[in-house]
Coordinates of C-alpha atoms and ligand atoms in Angstrom, one line a residue:
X1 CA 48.3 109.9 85.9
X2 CA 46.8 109.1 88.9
X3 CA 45.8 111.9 91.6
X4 CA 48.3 111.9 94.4
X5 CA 46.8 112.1 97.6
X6 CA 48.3 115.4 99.4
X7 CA 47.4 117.1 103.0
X8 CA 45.6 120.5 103.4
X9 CA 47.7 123.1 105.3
X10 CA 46.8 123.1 109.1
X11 CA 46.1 126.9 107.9
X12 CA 43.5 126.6 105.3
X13 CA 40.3 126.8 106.8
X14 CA 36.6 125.4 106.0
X15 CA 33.8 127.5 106.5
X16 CA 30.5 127.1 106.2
X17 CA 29.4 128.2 102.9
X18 CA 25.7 128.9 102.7
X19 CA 25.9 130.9 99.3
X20 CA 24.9 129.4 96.0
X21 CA 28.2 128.2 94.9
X22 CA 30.7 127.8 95.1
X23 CA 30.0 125.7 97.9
X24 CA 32.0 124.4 100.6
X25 CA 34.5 121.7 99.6
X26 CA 36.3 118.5 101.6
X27 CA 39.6 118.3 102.8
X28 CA 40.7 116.1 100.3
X29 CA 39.1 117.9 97.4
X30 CA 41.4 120.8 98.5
X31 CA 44.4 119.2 98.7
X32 CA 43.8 117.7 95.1
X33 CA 44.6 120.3 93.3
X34 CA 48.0 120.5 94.5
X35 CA 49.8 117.9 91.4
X36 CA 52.9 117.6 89.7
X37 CA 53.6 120.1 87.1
X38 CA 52.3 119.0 83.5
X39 CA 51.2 119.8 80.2
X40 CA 47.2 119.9 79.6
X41 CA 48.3 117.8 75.6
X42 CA 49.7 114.8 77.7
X43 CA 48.1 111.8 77.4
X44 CA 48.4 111.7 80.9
X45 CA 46.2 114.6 81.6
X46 CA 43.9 113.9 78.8
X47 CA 43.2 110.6 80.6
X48 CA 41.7 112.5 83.6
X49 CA 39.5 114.6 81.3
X50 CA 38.0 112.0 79.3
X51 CA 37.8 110.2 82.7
X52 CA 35.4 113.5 84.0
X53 CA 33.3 113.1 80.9
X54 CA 32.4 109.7 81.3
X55 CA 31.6 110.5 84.9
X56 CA 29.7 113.7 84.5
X57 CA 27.2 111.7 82.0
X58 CA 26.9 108.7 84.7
X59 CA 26.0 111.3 87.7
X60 CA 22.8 111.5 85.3
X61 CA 22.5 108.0 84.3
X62 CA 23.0 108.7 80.7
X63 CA 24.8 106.0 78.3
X64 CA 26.6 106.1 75.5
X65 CA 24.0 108.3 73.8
X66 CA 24.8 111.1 76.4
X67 CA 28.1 112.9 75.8
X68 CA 29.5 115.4 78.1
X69 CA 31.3 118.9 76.5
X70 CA 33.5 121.3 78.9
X71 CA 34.2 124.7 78.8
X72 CA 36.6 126.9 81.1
X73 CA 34.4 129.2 82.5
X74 CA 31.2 129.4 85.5
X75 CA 27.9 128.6 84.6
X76 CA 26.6 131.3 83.0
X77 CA 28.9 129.9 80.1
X78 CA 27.1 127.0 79.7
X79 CA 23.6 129.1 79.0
X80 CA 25.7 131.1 76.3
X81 CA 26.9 127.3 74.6
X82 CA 23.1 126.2 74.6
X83 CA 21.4 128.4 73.6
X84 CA 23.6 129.6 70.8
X85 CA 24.4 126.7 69.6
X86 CA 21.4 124.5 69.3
X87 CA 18.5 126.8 67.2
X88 CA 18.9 127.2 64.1
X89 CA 18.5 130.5 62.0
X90 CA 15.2 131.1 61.4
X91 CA 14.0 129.3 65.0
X92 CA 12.4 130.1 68.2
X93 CA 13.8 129.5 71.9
X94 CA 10.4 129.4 74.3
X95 CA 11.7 130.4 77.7
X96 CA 9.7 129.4 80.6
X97 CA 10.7 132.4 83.0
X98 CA 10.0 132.4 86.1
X99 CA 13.5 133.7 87.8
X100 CA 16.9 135.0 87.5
X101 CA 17.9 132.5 85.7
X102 CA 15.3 131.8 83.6
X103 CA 15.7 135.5 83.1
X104 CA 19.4 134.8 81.7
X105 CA 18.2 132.2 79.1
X106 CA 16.1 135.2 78.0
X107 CA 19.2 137.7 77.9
X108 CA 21.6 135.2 76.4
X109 CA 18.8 135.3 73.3
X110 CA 18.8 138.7 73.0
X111 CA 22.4 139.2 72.8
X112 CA 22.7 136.3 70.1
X113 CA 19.7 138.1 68.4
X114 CA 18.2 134.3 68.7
X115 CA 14.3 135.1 68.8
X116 CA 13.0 133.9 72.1
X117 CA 9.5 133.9 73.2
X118 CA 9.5 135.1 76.7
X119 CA 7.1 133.4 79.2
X120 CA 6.9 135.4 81.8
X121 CA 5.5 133.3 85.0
X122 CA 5.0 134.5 88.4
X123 CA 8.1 133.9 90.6
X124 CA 6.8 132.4 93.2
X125 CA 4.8 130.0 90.8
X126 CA 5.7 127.0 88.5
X127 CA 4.4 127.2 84.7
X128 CA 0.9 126.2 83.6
X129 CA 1.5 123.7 81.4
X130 CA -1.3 123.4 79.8
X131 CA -0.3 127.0 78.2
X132 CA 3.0 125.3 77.6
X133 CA 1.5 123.1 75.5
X134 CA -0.5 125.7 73.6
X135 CA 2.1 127.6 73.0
X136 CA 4.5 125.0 71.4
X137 CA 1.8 124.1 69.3
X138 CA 1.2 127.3 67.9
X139 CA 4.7 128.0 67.7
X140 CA 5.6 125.1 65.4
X141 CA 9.2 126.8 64.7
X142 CA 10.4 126.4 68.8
X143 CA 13.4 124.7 68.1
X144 CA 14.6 124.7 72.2
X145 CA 12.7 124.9 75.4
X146 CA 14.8 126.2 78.2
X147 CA 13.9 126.1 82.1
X148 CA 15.8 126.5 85.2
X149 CA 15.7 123.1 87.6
X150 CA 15.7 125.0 90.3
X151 CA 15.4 129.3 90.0
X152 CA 18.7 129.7 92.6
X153 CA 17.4 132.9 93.6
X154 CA 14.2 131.5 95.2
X155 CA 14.5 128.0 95.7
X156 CA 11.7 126.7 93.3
X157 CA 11.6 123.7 91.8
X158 CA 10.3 123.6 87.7
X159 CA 8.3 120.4 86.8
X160 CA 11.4 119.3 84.1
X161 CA 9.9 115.8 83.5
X162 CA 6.4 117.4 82.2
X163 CA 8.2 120.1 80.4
X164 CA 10.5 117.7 79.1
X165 CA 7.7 115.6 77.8
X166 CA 5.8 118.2 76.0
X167 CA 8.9 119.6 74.2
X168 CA 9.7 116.1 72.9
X169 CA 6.2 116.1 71.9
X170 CA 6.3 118.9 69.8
X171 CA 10.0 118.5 68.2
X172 CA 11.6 121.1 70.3
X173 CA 15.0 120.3 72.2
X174 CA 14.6 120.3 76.0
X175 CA 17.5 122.4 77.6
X176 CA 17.0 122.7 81.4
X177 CA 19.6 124.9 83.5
X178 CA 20.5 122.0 86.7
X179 CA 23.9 123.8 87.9
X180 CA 22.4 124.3 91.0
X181 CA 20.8 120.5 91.0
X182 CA 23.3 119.0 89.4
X183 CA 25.0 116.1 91.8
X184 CA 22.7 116.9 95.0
X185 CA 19.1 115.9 93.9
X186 CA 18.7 112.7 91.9
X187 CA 18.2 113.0 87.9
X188 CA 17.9 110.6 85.6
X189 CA 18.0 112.1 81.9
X190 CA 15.6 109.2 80.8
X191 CA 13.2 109.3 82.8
X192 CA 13.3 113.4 83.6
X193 CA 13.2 113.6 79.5
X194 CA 16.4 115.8 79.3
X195 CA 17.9 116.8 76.1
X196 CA 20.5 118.5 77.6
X197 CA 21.2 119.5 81.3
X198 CA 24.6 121.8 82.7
X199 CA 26.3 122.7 86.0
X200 CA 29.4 123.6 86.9
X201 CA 32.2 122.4 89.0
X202 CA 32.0 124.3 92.1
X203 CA 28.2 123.7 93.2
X204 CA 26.8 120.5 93.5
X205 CA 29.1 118.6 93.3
X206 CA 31.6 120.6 95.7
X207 CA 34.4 121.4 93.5
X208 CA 36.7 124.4 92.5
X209 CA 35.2 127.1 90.2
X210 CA 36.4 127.3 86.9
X211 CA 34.6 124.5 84.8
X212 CA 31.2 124.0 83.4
X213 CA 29.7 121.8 81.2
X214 CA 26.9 120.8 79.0
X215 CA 25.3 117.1 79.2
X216 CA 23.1 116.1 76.1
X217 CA 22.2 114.1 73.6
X218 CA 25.1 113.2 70.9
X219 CA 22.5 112.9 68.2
X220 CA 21.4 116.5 68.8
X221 CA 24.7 117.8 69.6
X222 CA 25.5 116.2 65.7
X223 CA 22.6 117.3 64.2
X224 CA 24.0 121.5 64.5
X225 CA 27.2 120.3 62.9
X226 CA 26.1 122.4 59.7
X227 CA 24.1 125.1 61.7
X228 CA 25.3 128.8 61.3
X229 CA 28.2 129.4 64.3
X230 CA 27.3 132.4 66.0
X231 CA 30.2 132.2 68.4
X232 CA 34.0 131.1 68.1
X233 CA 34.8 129.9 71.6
X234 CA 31.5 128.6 72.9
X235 CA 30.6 126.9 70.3
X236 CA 28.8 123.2 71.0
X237 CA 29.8 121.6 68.2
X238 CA 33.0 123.0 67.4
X239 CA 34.1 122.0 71.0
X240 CA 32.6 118.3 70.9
X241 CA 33.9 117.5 67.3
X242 CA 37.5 118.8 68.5
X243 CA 37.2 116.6 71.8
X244 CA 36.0 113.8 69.6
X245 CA 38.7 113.6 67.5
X246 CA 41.7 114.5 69.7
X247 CA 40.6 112.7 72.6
X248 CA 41.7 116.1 74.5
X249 CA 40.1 119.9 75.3
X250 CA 40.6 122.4 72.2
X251 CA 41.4 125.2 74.1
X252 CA 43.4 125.4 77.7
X253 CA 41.7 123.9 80.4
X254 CA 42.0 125.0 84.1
X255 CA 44.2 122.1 85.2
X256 CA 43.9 122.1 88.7
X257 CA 39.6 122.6 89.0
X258 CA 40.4 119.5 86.8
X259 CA 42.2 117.9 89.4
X260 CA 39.5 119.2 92.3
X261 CA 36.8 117.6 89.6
X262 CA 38.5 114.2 89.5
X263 CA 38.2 114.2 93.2
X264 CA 35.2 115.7 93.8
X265 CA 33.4 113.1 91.4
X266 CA 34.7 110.1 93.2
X267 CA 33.6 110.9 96.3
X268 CA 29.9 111.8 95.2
X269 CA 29.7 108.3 93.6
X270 CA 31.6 106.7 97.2
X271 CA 28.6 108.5 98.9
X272 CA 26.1 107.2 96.0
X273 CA 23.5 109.7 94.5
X274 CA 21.0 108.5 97.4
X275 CA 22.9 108.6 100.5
X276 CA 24.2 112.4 99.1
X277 CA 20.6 113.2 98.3
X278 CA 19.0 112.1 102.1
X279 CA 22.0 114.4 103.9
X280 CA 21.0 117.1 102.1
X281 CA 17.1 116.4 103.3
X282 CA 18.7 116.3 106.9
X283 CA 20.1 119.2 105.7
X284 CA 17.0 120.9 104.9
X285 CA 14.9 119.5 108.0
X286 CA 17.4 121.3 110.1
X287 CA 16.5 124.5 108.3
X288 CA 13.1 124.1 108.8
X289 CA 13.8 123.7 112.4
X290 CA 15.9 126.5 112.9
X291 CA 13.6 129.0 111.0
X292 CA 10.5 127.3 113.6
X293 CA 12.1 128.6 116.6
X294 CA 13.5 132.0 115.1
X295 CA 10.4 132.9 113.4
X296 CA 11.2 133.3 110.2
X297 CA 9.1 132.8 107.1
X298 CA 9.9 131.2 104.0
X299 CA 9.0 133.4 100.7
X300 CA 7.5 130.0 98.8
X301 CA 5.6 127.6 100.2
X302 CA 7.4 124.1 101.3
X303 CA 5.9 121.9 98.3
X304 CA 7.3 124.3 95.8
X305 CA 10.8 124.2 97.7
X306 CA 14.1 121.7 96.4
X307 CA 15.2 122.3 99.6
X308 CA 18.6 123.3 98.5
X309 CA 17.7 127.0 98.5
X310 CA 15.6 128.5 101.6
X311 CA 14.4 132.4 100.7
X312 CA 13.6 134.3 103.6
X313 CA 11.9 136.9 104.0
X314 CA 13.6 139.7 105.8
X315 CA 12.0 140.9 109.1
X316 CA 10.0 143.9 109.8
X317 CA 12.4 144.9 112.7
X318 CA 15.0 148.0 112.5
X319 CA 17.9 146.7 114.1
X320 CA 17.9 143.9 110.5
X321 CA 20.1 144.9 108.7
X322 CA 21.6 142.2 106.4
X323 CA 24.9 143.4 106.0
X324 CA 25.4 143.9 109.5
X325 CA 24.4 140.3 109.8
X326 CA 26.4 138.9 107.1
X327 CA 29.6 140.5 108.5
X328 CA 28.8 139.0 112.0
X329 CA 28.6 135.3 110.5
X330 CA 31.5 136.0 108.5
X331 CA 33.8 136.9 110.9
X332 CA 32.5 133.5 112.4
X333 CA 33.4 131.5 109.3
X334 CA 30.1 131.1 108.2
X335 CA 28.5 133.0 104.8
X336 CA 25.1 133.9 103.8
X337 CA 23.9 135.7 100.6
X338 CA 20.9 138.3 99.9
X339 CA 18.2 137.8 97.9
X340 CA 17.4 137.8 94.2
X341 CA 14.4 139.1 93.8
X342 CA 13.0 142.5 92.4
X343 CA 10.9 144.1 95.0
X344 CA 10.8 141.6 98.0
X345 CA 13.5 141.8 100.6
X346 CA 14.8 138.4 101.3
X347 CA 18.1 136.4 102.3
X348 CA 19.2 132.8 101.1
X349 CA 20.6 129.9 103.0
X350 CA 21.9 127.5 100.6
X351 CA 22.1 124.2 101.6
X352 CA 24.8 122.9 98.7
X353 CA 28.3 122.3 99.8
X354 CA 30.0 119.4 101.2
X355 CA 27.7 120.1 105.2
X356 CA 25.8 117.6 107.2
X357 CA 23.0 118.5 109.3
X358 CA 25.6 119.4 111.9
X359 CA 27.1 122.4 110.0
X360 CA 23.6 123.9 109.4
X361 CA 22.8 124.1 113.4
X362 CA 25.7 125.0 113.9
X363 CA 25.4 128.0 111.3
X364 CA 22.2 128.9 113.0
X365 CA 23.7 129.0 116.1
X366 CA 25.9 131.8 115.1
X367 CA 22.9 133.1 113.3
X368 CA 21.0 133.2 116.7
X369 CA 24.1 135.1 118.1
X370 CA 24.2 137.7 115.3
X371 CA 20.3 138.2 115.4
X372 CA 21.0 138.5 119.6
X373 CA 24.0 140.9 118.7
X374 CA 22.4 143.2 116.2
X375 CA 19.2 143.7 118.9
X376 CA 16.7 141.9 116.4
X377 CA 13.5 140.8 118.9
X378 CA 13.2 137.0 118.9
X379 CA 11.2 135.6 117.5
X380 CA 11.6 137.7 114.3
X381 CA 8.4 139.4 113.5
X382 CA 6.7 140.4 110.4
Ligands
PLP401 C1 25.0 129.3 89.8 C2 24.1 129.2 88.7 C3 24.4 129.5 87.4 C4 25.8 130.0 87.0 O1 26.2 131.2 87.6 P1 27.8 131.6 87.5 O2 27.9 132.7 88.4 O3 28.0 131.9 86.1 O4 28.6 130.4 87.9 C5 23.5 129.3 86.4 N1 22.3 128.9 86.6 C6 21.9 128.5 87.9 C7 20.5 128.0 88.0 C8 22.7 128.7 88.9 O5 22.4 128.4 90.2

């Protein structure tokens, strides 16, 4: 089946999303998910699947030793999968924890009853790696090291190709939480040393929200074939054997985020990984402009920063008030999202979706107005 090209409604509109996911999607991914009517166990359809797991392994230039696994569901679902799926009894999951997602690694553990050691790390900091190292090698039963790429609720960006290296050099697997990397910032799973890496549809690479998946290694994917199942439905194994032998999904996929993910995958590889990559740096230079002339300070510092998440701090000035200022940008078509942070009070401007440079001043404009509107002094102070 091939998609058919279709036209958006002159009434569907496209704002400017700034949240973390789902991000802001093109025209024509849209329109995709508007298909004939068809079975999900037609060849047809199973075509475009498999089609989305060859592609999903080539956005991180695996080969054939790389296989891709889908779920219906949002990201968190691909944590779940990992992480109960991949130890077996009697085994450790080291979390390096420096974030709310990080965090979730931690949670997803305890609900599994998986023991995890918990390495809690400054938020605002990446891991010392030199107590990485110590503590895989006292903990010779660490089956899986799990890291967020990039904590989404601060914008920091984890060291994954040192991590990587030192779990591989102790025999652990190397599980690293991309979904809000994935498709934006270059990875290669080689040369980052991923075992296994996950997103979801609707962030990076500016789809429709309903799929997730799982890249990894086949060999270590087959090696938990006899491993104690601690769930039915996201199971890794049980999902990749099925895939592998019926050439379709086990359970009902969402058709149409199917269709949006055919799309959306064939224009990030018509863009190509770089020219994506360097908008999203315009992107972020635009940011950094923006915040210049209003004042505003960043909560990390710019080397620790992707660039794909910008935390700000909130100002010291009554008339903030963030909901105020979300509603005033809304109305204008354009979204921002708090913070995710304990006990600092910050905002995020997420720099994800399908946006050039141009959307981002624009957004700020409007972000000018609402600051203006609300009676915030400019430049913001602290
Ligand atoms: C968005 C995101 C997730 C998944 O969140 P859902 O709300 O379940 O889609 C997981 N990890 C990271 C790092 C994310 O940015």
């Amino acid at each position: 089946m091939v998609l058919k090209e279709q036209k958006v409604s002159k009434t569907v509109k496209r704002t400017i999303l700034l949240n973390p996911g789902p991000s802001t999607t093109t025209e024509t991914v849209k329109a995709s998910l508007i298909q004939d009517d068809i079975c999900h166990r037609e060849e047809e359809f199973a075509q475009i699947v498999r089609g989305i797991c060859d592609d999903l392994v080539k956005v991180v230039h695996g080969k054939s030793d790389y296989s891709a696994v889908l779920f219906a569901g949002s990201g968190t679902i691909i944590i779940d999968v990992a992480l109960n799926s991949l130890v077996p009894d009697g085994k450790k999951v080291l979390v390096l924890n420096n974030g709310a997602y990080s965090q979730r690694g931690v949670d997803v553990c305890k609900y599994f009853r998986i023991p995890v050691i918990d390495m809690k790390i400054d938020i605002l900091d990446t891991p010392d790696l030199a107590l990485v190292e110590k503590t895989l090698k006292e903990n010779p039963d660490i089956a899986v090291v799990f890291t967020a790429h990039q904590e989404t609720g601060t914008g920091l960006l984890n060291p994954i190709r040192e991590i990587g290296a030192l779990s591989r050099k102790y025999k652990a697997i190397f599980v690293t939480d991309s979904t809000s990397t994935y498709g934006v910032m270059p990875m290669n799973v080689y040369d980052d040393n991923i075992d296994f890496c996950m997103a979801s549809s609707q962030k990076g690479l500016n789809a429709f929200t309903g799929l997730s998946f799982i890249v990894g290694k086949t060999s270590e994917i087959e090696k938990t074939k006899d491993y104690q199942a601690r769930s039915y439905y996201t199971n890794l194994w049980r999902q990749y054997d099925f895939f592998k032998k019926n050439k379709q999904m086990h359970f009902t996929p969402p058709v149409q985020i199917m269709y949006s993910l055919a799309q959306a995958l064939k224009e990030h590889f018509a863009e190509g990984e770089q020219a994506k990559w360097k908008r999203f740096r315009d992107g972020y230079k635009v940011i950094r402009e923006e915040m210049a002339k209003l004042g505003f300070k960043d909560i990390l510092p710019e080397d620790k920063q992707t660039g794909l998440v910008v935390g700000i701090l909130n100002p010291k000035d009554p008339n903030f008030d963030f909901n105020k200022i979300h509603d005033y940008l809304y109305e204008k078509g354009v979204t921002i999202y708090p913070g995710k942070i304990a006990d600092l009070e910050t905002f995020r401007v997420c720099n994800l979706g399908s946006l050039g440079p141009d959307d981002i001043r624009d957004a700020f404009k409007v972000l000018t107005d609402a600051l203006k509107a609300c009676g915030v002094a400019l430049p913001v102070k602290y």
